[in-house]
Amino acid sequence: MKICRFDDNRLGLVREPDVLDVSEALDVLPALRYPIPPCDFLIANLDRVRTRIAALAPNAPRKKLAAVRLLSPVANPPRIINAPVNYMKHHAESQADKGISFGKDVKTIEEYGLFLKSSTALVGASEGVALRFPDRRNDHEVEVAVIIGKGGDRIPHHLAMDHVAGYSIGLDMTVRGTEDRSLRKSIDSYAVLGPWLVTKDEIEDPGKIGFSIAVNGELRQKSDTSHLIFDIPKLIEYASSFYALHPGDVILTGTPEGVGPVKPGDIMHCEVDGVGAMDVKVRAAP
Ligand code: MN
């Protein structure tokens, strides 16, 4: 099932090239009471929502996907958990390019572990990326995004995939510089998730998911998850060895070689096999 959020917080079932408006399925969510637990409420109740979506689908109103505004499929992720330098060829390019390394000795995820990107940076495909420092180097990093469905603490490797709800395309936008990663990558709109969430049953082999990005039609990055240093179950095991995971946590699994700058006016075309494609526009922040 491909589930999206669109327009004025509508819930959609994607049947390309259409979207079925199944917003009524949100009525199955329990009433919220303060304080809200650290989770995304839709993802935490995804099984119930899916059942309702399936029931609504035959009579749901249709729209063309091209005519709607796609929002992030996860509205309130507690965290965006990021894998730094999780592809060897990206390690090599980062070492070689002073515009990325700023003279530092670049290591891999084995030494860095993980970092967090503020969940307030999150936008959907149609919202686009607003460059806050257009005079600095702003890079695209296309990544396979994993959405955690079931929370858990100290999750063992062999059970890790049971905690996955689904997948999306992730863009870990980055302003290069000497500041800490969490600052440079948390600029508003510097986390793009979309175009929708694909439930995990639709992805045959998470160990080999192909993905790519082209900027203005020029291919920049193309790889697949078989080249990850920490693969998806290892990322889940590792992250949960430090902190409990919650429904709606998003893991951006790392970017392969080919990162490069974008400027206002550019269009980033991103694809993840089994998920789909999205075009994301770059503009200057006001
Ligand atoms: Mn990244």
PDB file of C-alpha atoms and ligand atoms in Angstrom:
ATOM      1  CA  MET A   1       0.000   0.000   0.000  1.00  0.00           C
ATOM      2  CA  LYS A   2       1.213   3.479  -0.918  1.00  0.00           C
ATOM      3  CA  ILE A   3      -0.047   6.085   1.550  1.00  0.00           C
ATOM      4  CA  CYS A   4       0.388   9.812   1.120  1.00  0.00           C
ATOM      5  CA  ARG A   5      -0.595  13.059   2.770  1.00  0.00           C
ATOM      6  CA  PHE A   6      -1.684  15.818   0.445  1.00  0.00           C
ATOM      7  CA  ASP A   7      -3.220  19.277   0.134  1.00  0.00           C
ATOM      8  CA  ASP A   8      -4.830  20.351   3.415  1.00  0.00           C
ATOM      9  CA  ASN A   9      -3.648  17.306   5.442  1.00  0.00           C
ATOM     10  CA  ARG A  10      -5.754  14.881   3.393  1.00  0.00           C
ATOM     11  CA  LEU A  11      -4.868  11.176   3.561  1.00  0.00           C
ATOM     12  CA  GLY A  12      -4.396   9.456   0.232  1.00  0.00           C
ATOM     13  CA  LEU A  13      -4.103   5.962  -1.164  1.00  0.00           C
ATOM     14  CA  VAL A  14      -1.825   6.160  -4.178  1.00  0.00           C
ATOM     15  CA  ARG A  15      -2.889   4.326  -7.333  1.00  0.00           C
ATOM     16  CA  GLU A  16      -0.647   5.968  -9.902  1.00  0.00           C
ATOM     17  CA  PRO A  17      -1.422   8.237 -11.671  1.00  0.00           C
ATOM     18  CA  ASP A  18      -4.278   8.865  -9.239  1.00  0.00           C
ATOM     19  CA  VAL A  19      -4.688   9.416  -5.539  1.00  0.00           C
ATOM     20  CA  LEU A  20      -7.799   8.217  -3.704  1.00  0.00           C
ATOM     21  CA  ASP A  21      -8.945  10.497  -0.905  1.00  0.00           C
ATOM     22  CA  VAL A  22      -9.294   8.203   2.109  1.00  0.00           C
ATOM     23  CA  SER A  23      -9.093  10.921   4.769  1.00  0.00           C
ATOM     24  CA  GLU A  24     -12.042   9.351   6.598  1.00  0.00           C
ATOM     25  CA  ALA A  25      -9.675   6.571   7.675  1.00  0.00           C
ATOM     26  CA  LEU A  26      -8.134   9.054  10.113  1.00  0.00           C
ATOM     27  CA  ASP A  27     -11.338   8.735  12.177  1.00  0.00           C
ATOM     28  CA  VAL A  28     -10.034   5.420  13.560  1.00  0.00           C
ATOM     29  CA  LEU A  29      -7.214   7.233  15.371  1.00  0.00           C
ATOM     30  CA  PRO A  30      -7.810   7.414  19.130  1.00  0.00           C
ATOM     31  CA  ALA A  31      -8.388  10.856  20.617  1.00  0.00           C
ATOM     32  CA  LEU A  32      -5.198  12.646  21.636  1.00  0.00           C
ATOM     33  CA  ARG A  33      -4.650  13.799  25.176  1.00  0.00           C
ATOM     34  CA  TYR A  34      -1.864  15.940  26.521  1.00  0.00           C
ATOM     35  CA  PRO A  35       0.987  15.084  26.880  1.00  0.00           C
ATOM     36  CA  ILE A  36       1.362  13.448  23.487  1.00  0.00           C
ATOM     37  CA  PRO A  37       3.711  10.444  23.565  1.00  0.00           C
ATOM     38  CA  PRO A  38       6.837  10.566  21.372  1.00  0.00           C
ATOM     39  CA  CYS A  39       5.460   8.984  18.211  1.00  0.00           C
ATOM     40  CA  ASP A  40       3.734   9.757  14.957  1.00  0.00           C
ATOM     41  CA  PHE A  41       0.108   9.014  15.690  1.00  0.00           C
ATOM     42  CA  LEU A  42      -0.746   7.777  12.204  1.00  0.00           C
ATOM     43  CA  ILE A  43       2.224   5.405  12.031  1.00  0.00           C
ATOM     44  CA  ALA A  44       1.581   4.141  15.579  1.00  0.00           C
ATOM     45  CA  ASN A  45      -1.918   3.095  14.454  1.00  0.00           C
ATOM     46  CA  LEU A  46      -1.047   2.125  10.902  1.00  0.00           C
ATOM     47  CA  ASP A  47      -2.616  -1.350  10.950  1.00  0.00           C
ATOM     48  CA  ARG A  48      -6.031   0.024  11.947  1.00  0.00           C
ATOM     49  CA  VAL A  49      -5.738   2.863   9.439  1.00  0.00           C
ATOM     50  CA  ARG A  50      -4.791   0.438   6.648  1.00  0.00           C
ATOM     51  CA  THR A  51      -7.817  -1.739   7.297  1.00  0.00           C
ATOM     52  CA  ARG A  52     -10.063   1.326   7.091  1.00  0.00           C
ATOM     53  CA  ILE A  53      -8.298   2.590   3.940  1.00  0.00           C
ATOM     54  CA  ALA A  54      -8.943  -0.736   2.223  1.00  0.00           C
ATOM     55  CA  ALA A  55     -12.635  -0.505   3.118  1.00  0.00           C
ATOM     56  CA  LEU A  56     -12.944   3.087   1.882  1.00  0.00           C
ATOM     57  CA  ALA A  57     -10.949   2.655  -1.331  1.00  0.00           C
ATOM     58  CA  PRO A  58     -13.685   1.310  -3.666  1.00  0.00           C
ATOM     59  CA  ASN A  59     -15.830   4.429  -3.203  1.00  0.00           C
ATOM     60  CA  ALA A  60     -13.129   7.014  -2.517  1.00  0.00           C
ATOM     61  CA  PRO A  61     -13.014  10.194  -4.626  1.00  0.00           C
ATOM     62  CA  ARG A  62     -10.091  10.289  -7.075  1.00  0.00           C
ATOM     63  CA  LYS A  63      -7.729  13.066  -8.062  1.00  0.00           C
ATOM     64  CA  LYS A  64      -4.683  13.160 -10.317  1.00  0.00           C
ATOM     65  CA  LEU A  65      -1.474  12.975  -8.282  1.00  0.00           C
ATOM     66  CA  ALA A  66      -0.040  15.671 -10.521  1.00  0.00           C
ATOM     67  CA  ALA A  67      -2.795  18.023  -9.334  1.00  0.00           C
ATOM     68  CA  VAL A  68      -2.222  17.682  -5.588  1.00  0.00           C
ATOM     69  CA  ARG A  69       0.379  19.072  -3.199  1.00  0.00           C
ATOM     70  CA  LEU A  70       2.293  16.205  -1.590  1.00  0.00           C
ATOM     71  CA  LEU A  71       3.248  16.620   2.085  1.00  0.00           C
ATOM     72  CA  SER A  72       5.598  14.473   4.143  1.00  0.00           C
ATOM     73  CA  PRO A  73       3.977  11.042   4.574  1.00  0.00           C
ATOM     74  CA  VAL A  74       5.043  11.143   8.238  1.00  0.00           C
ATOM     75  CA  ALA A  75       3.729  14.337   9.823  1.00  0.00           C
ATOM     76  CA  ASN A  76       5.329  14.148  13.271  1.00  0.00           C
ATOM     77  CA  PRO A  77       8.378  11.910  13.375  1.00  0.00           C
ATOM     78  CA  PRO A  78       9.855  11.982  16.881  1.00  0.00           C
ATOM     79  CA  ARG A  79      13.305  11.952  15.294  1.00  0.00           C
ATOM     80  CA  ILE A  80      15.124  11.884  12.006  1.00  0.00           C
ATOM     81  CA  ILE A  81      17.961   9.471  12.691  1.00  0.00           C
ATOM     82  CA  ASN A  82      20.809   9.765  10.201  1.00  0.00           C
ATOM     83  CA  ALA A  83      23.625   7.527   9.082  1.00  0.00           C
ATOM     84  CA  PRO A  84      26.773   9.547   8.309  1.00  0.00           C
ATOM     85  CA  VAL A  85      29.251   8.194   5.733  1.00  0.00           C
ATOM     86  CA  ASN A  86      27.522   4.837   5.276  1.00  0.00           C
ATOM     87  CA  TYR A  87      28.780   4.149   1.715  1.00  0.00           C
ATOM     88  CA  MET A  88      32.502   3.573   1.072  1.00  0.00           C
ATOM     89  CA  LYS A  89      32.540   5.501  -2.223  1.00  0.00           C
ATOM     90  CA  HIS A  90      30.973   8.516  -0.483  1.00  0.00           C
ATOM     91  CA  HIS A  91      33.738   8.214   2.112  1.00  0.00           C
ATOM     92  CA  ALA A  92      36.332   8.371  -0.665  1.00  0.00           C
ATOM     93  CA  GLU A  93      34.766  11.427  -2.316  1.00  0.00           C
ATOM     94  CA  SER A  94      34.398  13.187   1.047  1.00  0.00           C
ATOM     95  CA  GLN A  95      38.098  12.627   1.799  1.00  0.00           C
ATOM     96  CA  ALA A  96      39.107  13.936  -1.619  1.00  0.00           C
ATOM     97  CA  ASP A  97      36.867  17.032  -1.700  1.00  0.00           C
ATOM     98  CA  LYS A  98      37.793  19.886   0.658  1.00  0.00           C
ATOM     99  CA  GLY A  99      34.382  21.402  -0.057  1.00  0.00           C
ATOM    100  CA  ILE A 100      32.961  18.456   1.885  1.00  0.00           C
ATOM    101  CA  SER A 101      35.699  17.610   4.423  1.00  0.00           C
ATOM    102  CA  PHE A 102      36.881  21.147   5.327  1.00  0.00           C
ATOM    103  CA  GLY A 103      40.313  19.683   6.007  1.00  0.00           C
ATOM    104  CA  LYS A 104      39.041  17.118   8.491  1.00  0.00           C
ATOM    105  CA  ASP A 105      39.942  13.451   8.275  1.00  0.00           C
ATOM    106  CA  VAL A 106      36.652  11.872   7.219  1.00  0.00           C
ATOM    107  CA  LYS A 107      35.798   8.601   8.926  1.00  0.00           C
ATOM    108  CA  THR A 108      32.873   6.228   8.401  1.00  0.00           C
ATOM    109  CA  ILE A 109      29.761   5.304  10.337  1.00  0.00           C
ATOM    110  CA  GLU A 110      31.862   2.729  12.217  1.00  0.00           C
ATOM    111  CA  GLU A 111      33.463   5.646  14.093  1.00  0.00           C
ATOM    112  CA  TYR A 112      30.765   8.325  13.891  1.00  0.00           C
ATOM    113  CA  GLY A 113      27.781   6.220  14.869  1.00  0.00           C
ATOM    114  CA  LEU A 114      24.571   8.130  14.139  1.00  0.00           C
ATOM    115  CA  PHE A 115      23.428  11.721  14.359  1.00  0.00           C
ATOM    116  CA  LEU A 116      20.051  13.427  14.640  1.00  0.00           C
ATOM    117  CA  LYS A 117      18.540  15.916  12.281  1.00  0.00           C
ATOM    118  CA  SER A 118      15.723  18.028  13.694  1.00  0.00           C
ATOM    119  CA  SER A 119      12.303  16.680  12.733  1.00  0.00           C
ATOM    120  CA  THR A 120      11.192  20.309  12.263  1.00  0.00           C
ATOM    121  CA  ALA A 121      13.330  20.375   9.099  1.00  0.00           C
ATOM    122  CA  LEU A 122      10.876  17.979   7.436  1.00  0.00           C
ATOM    123  CA  VAL A 123       8.874  18.806   4.313  1.00  0.00           C
ATOM    124  CA  GLY A 124       7.107  16.849   1.588  1.00  0.00           C
ATOM    125  CA  ALA A 125       7.984  16.602  -2.088  1.00  0.00           C
ATOM    126  CA  SER A 126       5.753  19.469  -3.219  1.00  0.00           C
ATOM    127  CA  GLU A 127       6.977  21.870  -0.558  1.00  0.00           C
ATOM    128  CA  GLY A 128      10.495  22.118  -1.959  1.00  0.00           C
ATOM    129  CA  VAL A 129      13.795  23.101  -0.378  1.00  0.00           C
ATOM    130  CA  ALA A 130      14.527  26.719   0.590  1.00  0.00           C
ATOM    131  CA  LEU A 131      18.254  27.477   0.641  1.00  0.00           C
ATOM    132  CA  ARG A 132      18.985  29.652   3.656  1.00  0.00           C
ATOM    133  CA  PHE A 133      22.611  30.416   2.723  1.00  0.00           C
ATOM    134  CA  PRO A 134      22.575  30.393  -1.088  1.00  0.00           C
ATOM    135  CA  ASP A 135      26.169  31.707  -1.187  1.00  0.00           C
ATOM    136  CA  ARG A 136      27.438  28.583   0.574  1.00  0.00           C
ATOM    137  CA  ARG A 137      27.598  25.095  -0.875  1.00  0.00           C
ATOM    138  CA  ASN A 138      24.252  23.327  -0.415  1.00  0.00           C
ATOM    139  CA  ASP A 139      24.322  19.644  -1.381  1.00  0.00           C
ATOM    140  CA  HIS A 140      21.726  17.038  -2.187  1.00  0.00           C
ATOM    141  CA  GLU A 141      22.078  13.669  -0.458  1.00  0.00           C
ATOM    142  CA  VAL A 142      19.521  11.174  -1.717  1.00  0.00           C
ATOM    143  CA  GLU A 143      18.892   8.318   0.706  1.00  0.00           C
ATOM    144  CA  VAL A 144      16.539   5.422   1.291  1.00  0.00           C
ATOM    145  CA  ALA A 145      14.315   6.377   4.228  1.00  0.00           C
ATOM    146  CA  VAL A 146      13.082   3.715   6.638  1.00  0.00           C
ATOM    147  CA  ILE A 147      10.019   4.484   8.756  1.00  0.00           C
ATOM    148  CA  ILE A 148       9.856   2.707  12.086  1.00  0.00           C
ATOM    149  CA  GLY A 149       6.417   1.207  12.749  1.00  0.00           C
ATOM    150  CA  LYS A 150       6.832  -0.611  16.033  1.00  0.00           C
ATOM    151  CA  GLY A 151       8.941   0.903  18.798  1.00  0.00           C
ATOM    152  CA  GLY A 152      11.523  -1.051  20.704  1.00  0.00           C
ATOM    153  CA  ASP A 153      14.639  -0.878  22.827  1.00  0.00           C
ATOM    154  CA  ARG A 154      17.825  -2.906  22.221  1.00  0.00           C
ATOM    155  CA  ILE A 155      16.307  -4.571  19.162  1.00  0.00           C
ATOM    156  CA  PRO A 156      18.314  -7.632  18.082  1.00  0.00           C
ATOM    157  CA  HIS A 157      19.468  -7.805  14.471  1.00  0.00           C
ATOM    158  CA  HIS A 158      17.329 -10.823  13.564  1.00  0.00           C
ATOM    159  CA  LEU A 159      14.122  -9.057  14.723  1.00  0.00           C
ATOM    160  CA  ALA A 160      14.982  -5.583  13.385  1.00  0.00           C
ATOM    161  CA  MET A 161      12.879  -5.746  10.220  1.00  0.00           C
ATOM    162  CA  ASP A 162       9.750  -6.508  12.291  1.00  0.00           C
ATOM    163  CA  HIS A 163       9.974  -2.885  13.466  1.00  0.00           C
ATOM    164  CA  VAL A 164       9.782  -1.355   9.994  1.00  0.00           C
ATOM    165  CA  ALA A 165       6.504   0.170   8.778  1.00  0.00           C
ATOM    166  CA  GLY A 166       7.718   1.106   5.329  1.00  0.00           C
ATOM    167  CA  TYR A 167       9.965   3.144   3.097  1.00  0.00           C
ATOM    168  CA  SER A 168      10.133   6.513   1.391  1.00  0.00           C
ATOM    169  CA  ILE A 169      12.606   8.570  -0.558  1.00  0.00           C
ATOM    170  CA  GLY A 170      14.685  10.792   1.713  1.00  0.00           C
ATOM    171  CA  LEU A 171      16.686  13.891   0.911  1.00  0.00           C
ATOM    172  CA  ASP A 172      19.255  14.847   3.543  1.00  0.00           C
ATOM    173  CA  MET A 173      19.966  18.382   2.355  1.00  0.00           C
ATOM    174  CA  THR A 174      23.183  19.787   3.750  1.00  0.00           C
ATOM    175  CA  VAL A 175      24.935  23.125   3.878  1.00  0.00           C
ATOM    176  CA  ARG A 176      28.664  22.341   3.867  1.00  0.00           C
ATOM    177  CA  GLY A 177      30.860  23.966   6.474  1.00  0.00           C
ATOM    178  CA  THR A 178      32.681  23.540   9.764  1.00  0.00           C
ATOM    179  CA  GLU A 179      29.633  23.665  12.032  1.00  0.00           C
ATOM    180  CA  ASP A 180      28.220  20.552  13.624  1.00  0.00           C
ATOM    181  CA  ARG A 181      26.206  18.284  11.294  1.00  0.00           C
ATOM    182  CA  SER A 182      23.028  18.581  13.349  1.00  0.00           C
ATOM    183  CA  LEU A 183      23.024  22.351  12.781  1.00  0.00           C
ATOM    184  CA  ARG A 184      23.934  22.309   9.089  1.00  0.00           C
ATOM    185  CA  LYS A 185      21.371  19.645   8.249  1.00  0.00           C
ATOM    186  CA  SER A 186      18.467  20.936  10.365  1.00  0.00           C
ATOM    187  CA  ILE A 187      17.685  24.079   8.394  1.00  0.00           C
ATOM    188  CA  ASP A 188      13.928  24.334   7.778  1.00  0.00           C
ATOM    189  CA  SER A 189      13.046  22.263   4.664  1.00  0.00           C
ATOM    190  CA  TYR A 190      16.428  20.435   4.619  1.00  0.00           C
ATOM    191  CA  ALA A 191      14.762  17.055   5.207  1.00  0.00           C
ATOM    192  CA  VAL A 192      12.492  15.934   2.386  1.00  0.00           C
ATOM    193  CA  LEU A 193      10.418  12.774   2.751  1.00  0.00           C
ATOM    194  CA  GLY A 194       8.211  11.510  -0.004  1.00  0.00           C
ATOM    195  CA  PRO A 195       6.496  11.225  -2.260  1.00  0.00           C
ATOM    196  CA  TRP A 196       4.575   8.761  -0.052  1.00  0.00           C
ATOM    197  CA  LEU A 197       5.143   5.869   2.300  1.00  0.00           C
ATOM    198  CA  VAL A 198       5.292   2.391   0.785  1.00  0.00           C
ATOM    199  CA  THR A 199       4.432  -0.297   3.290  1.00  0.00           C
ATOM    200  CA  LYS A 200       7.192  -2.828   3.762  1.00  0.00           C
ATOM    201  CA  ASP A 201       5.289  -5.725   2.181  1.00  0.00           C
ATOM    202  CA  GLU A 202       5.835  -4.045  -1.225  1.00  0.00           C
ATOM    203  CA  ILE A 203       9.639  -4.037  -0.982  1.00  0.00           C
ATOM    204  CA  GLU A 204      10.952  -7.437  -1.941  1.00  0.00           C
ATOM    205  CA  ASP A 205      14.572  -7.101  -0.788  1.00  0.00           C
ATOM    206  CA  PRO A 206      15.500  -4.196   1.520  1.00  0.00           C
ATOM    207  CA  GLY A 207      19.104  -5.344   1.104  1.00  0.00           C
ATOM    208  CA  LYS A 208      19.088  -4.279  -2.540  1.00  0.00           C
ATOM    209  CA  ILE A 209      16.952  -1.188  -3.118  1.00  0.00           C
ATOM    210  CA  GLY A 210      18.133   0.857  -6.101  1.00  0.00           C
ATOM    211  CA  PHE A 211      17.847   4.640  -5.940  1.00  0.00           C
ATOM    212  CA  SER A 212      19.050   7.744  -7.745  1.00  0.00           C
ATOM    213  CA  ILE A 213      18.876  11.500  -8.109  1.00  0.00           C
ATOM    214  CA  ALA A 214      19.193  13.712 -11.163  1.00  0.00           C
ATOM    215  CA  VAL A 215      19.449  17.499 -11.006  1.00  0.00           C
ATOM    216  CA  ASN A 216      17.899  19.331 -13.984  1.00  0.00           C
ATOM    217  CA  GLY A 217      18.027  16.023 -15.868  1.00  0.00           C
ATOM    218  CA  GLU A 218      21.700  15.288 -15.089  1.00  0.00           C
ATOM    219  CA  LEU A 219      22.253  12.048 -13.155  1.00  0.00           C
ATOM    220  CA  ARG A 220      24.220  12.773  -9.960  1.00  0.00           C
ATOM    221  CA  GLN A 221      23.846   9.783  -7.627  1.00  0.00           C
ATOM    222  CA  LYS A 222      22.866   6.172  -8.367  1.00  0.00           C
ATOM    223  CA  SER A 223      23.416   3.233  -6.047  1.00  0.00           C
ATOM    224  CA  ASP A 224      21.601   0.584  -4.077  1.00  0.00           C
ATOM    225  CA  THR A 225      21.379  -0.477  -0.462  1.00  0.00           C
ATOM    226  CA  SER A 226      23.630  -3.517  -1.000  1.00  0.00           C
ATOM    227  CA  HIS A 227      26.527  -1.029  -0.739  1.00  0.00           C
ATOM    228  CA  LEU A 228      25.583   0.186   2.747  1.00  0.00           C
ATOM    229  CA  ILE A 229      28.313  -0.243   5.388  1.00  0.00           C
ATOM    230  CA  PHE A 230      25.607  -0.609   8.105  1.00  0.00           C
ATOM    231  CA  ASP A 231      22.625  -2.233   6.390  1.00  0.00           C
ATOM    232  CA  ILE A 232      19.034  -1.512   7.446  1.00  0.00           C
ATOM    233  CA  PRO A 233      18.731  -4.144  10.218  1.00  0.00           C
ATOM    234  CA  LYS A 234      22.136  -3.138  11.564  1.00  0.00           C
ATOM    235  CA  LEU A 235      21.082   0.535  11.652  1.00  0.00           C
ATOM    236  CA  ILE A 236      17.976  -0.418  13.659  1.00  0.00           C
ATOM    237  CA  GLU A 237      19.953  -2.640  16.002  1.00  0.00           C
ATOM    238  CA  TYR A 238      22.633   0.026  16.459  1.00  0.00           C
ATOM    239  CA  ALA A 239      20.272   2.981  16.974  1.00  0.00           C
ATOM    240  CA  SER A 240      18.170   1.052  19.495  1.00  0.00           C
ATOM    241  CA  SER A 241      21.302   0.050  21.409  1.00  0.00           C
ATOM    242  CA  PHE A 242      21.534   3.762  22.360  1.00  0.00           C
ATOM    243  CA  TYR A 243      17.875   4.745  22.635  1.00  0.00           C
ATOM    244  CA  ALA A 244      14.433   3.187  22.307  1.00  0.00           C
ATOM    245  CA  LEU A 245      12.856   3.639  18.897  1.00  0.00           C
ATOM    246  CA  HIS A 246       9.329   5.013  18.547  1.00  0.00           C
ATOM    247  CA  PRO A 247       6.653   4.621  15.875  1.00  0.00           C
ATOM    248  CA  GLY A 248       7.276   7.247  13.208  1.00  0.00           C
ATOM    249  CA  ASP A 249      11.001   7.593  13.784  1.00  0.00           C
ATOM    250  CA  VAL A 250      12.592   8.063  10.369  1.00  0.00           C
ATOM    251  CA  ILE A 251      16.000   6.597   9.586  1.00  0.00           C
ATOM    252  CA  LEU A 252      17.856   8.180   6.681  1.00  0.00           C
ATOM    253  CA  THR A 253      20.176   5.336   5.821  1.00  0.00           C
ATOM    254  CA  GLY A 254      23.039   7.288   4.243  1.00  0.00           C
ATOM    255  CA  THR A 255      24.025   8.718   0.906  1.00  0.00           C
ATOM    256  CA  PRO A 256      26.208   7.190  -1.804  1.00  0.00           C
ATOM    257  CA  GLU A 257      28.835   8.902  -3.954  1.00  0.00           C
ATOM    258  CA  GLY A 258      27.879  11.776  -6.222  1.00  0.00           C
ATOM    259  CA  VAL A 259      26.716  14.410  -3.726  1.00  0.00           C
ATOM    260  CA  GLY A 260      26.842  17.866  -5.228  1.00  0.00           C
ATOM    261  CA  PRO A 261      25.582  21.413  -5.015  1.00  0.00           C
ATOM    262  CA  VAL A 262      22.172  22.777  -5.948  1.00  0.00           C
ATOM    263  CA  LYS A 263      21.051  26.343  -6.520  1.00  0.00           C
ATOM    264  CA  PRO A 264      17.728  28.150  -6.579  1.00  0.00           C
ATOM    265  CA  GLY A 265      15.713  27.098  -9.622  1.00  0.00           C
ATOM    266  CA  ASP A 266      17.093  23.562  -9.727  1.00  0.00           C
ATOM    267  CA  ILE A 267      14.790  20.553  -9.849  1.00  0.00           C
ATOM    268  CA  MET A 268      15.898  17.388  -8.075  1.00  0.00           C
ATOM    269  CA  HIS A 269      14.339  14.232  -9.536  1.00  0.00           C
ATOM    270  CA  CYS A 270      14.667  11.407  -7.017  1.00  0.00           C
ATOM    271  CA  GLU A 271      13.748   7.759  -7.459  1.00  0.00           C
ATOM    272  CA  VAL A 272      13.702   4.750  -5.155  1.00  0.00           C
ATOM    273  CA  ASP A 273      12.830   1.375  -6.685  1.00  0.00           C
ATOM    274  CA  GLY A 274       9.548   0.055  -5.343  1.00  0.00           C
ATOM    275  CA  VAL A 275       8.646   3.450  -3.881  1.00  0.00           C
ATOM    276  CA  GLY A 276       8.393   5.796  -6.849  1.00  0.00           C
ATOM    277  CA  ALA A 277       9.735   9.151  -7.948  1.00  0.00           C
ATOM    278  CA  MET A 278       9.490  12.747  -6.814  1.00  0.00           C
ATOM    279  CA  ASP A 279      10.531  16.120  -8.188  1.00  0.00           C
ATOM    280  CA  VAL A 280      11.697  18.577  -5.559  1.00  0.00           C
ATOM    281  CA  LYS A 281      12.261  22.245  -6.390  1.00  0.00           C
ATOM    282  CA  VAL A 282      15.025  24.355  -4.910  1.00  0.00           C
ATOM    283  CA  ARG A 283      14.452  28.040  -4.111  1.00  0.00           C
ATOM    284  CA  ALA A 284      16.104  30.722  -2.031  1.00  0.00           C
ATOM    285  CA  ALA A 285      14.652  31.226   1.450  1.00  0.00           C
ATOM    286  CA  PRO A 286      12.924  34.599   1.778  1.00  0.00           C
TER     287      PRO A 286
HETATM  288 MN    MN B   1      23.118  12.017   4.716  1.00  0.00          MN
END
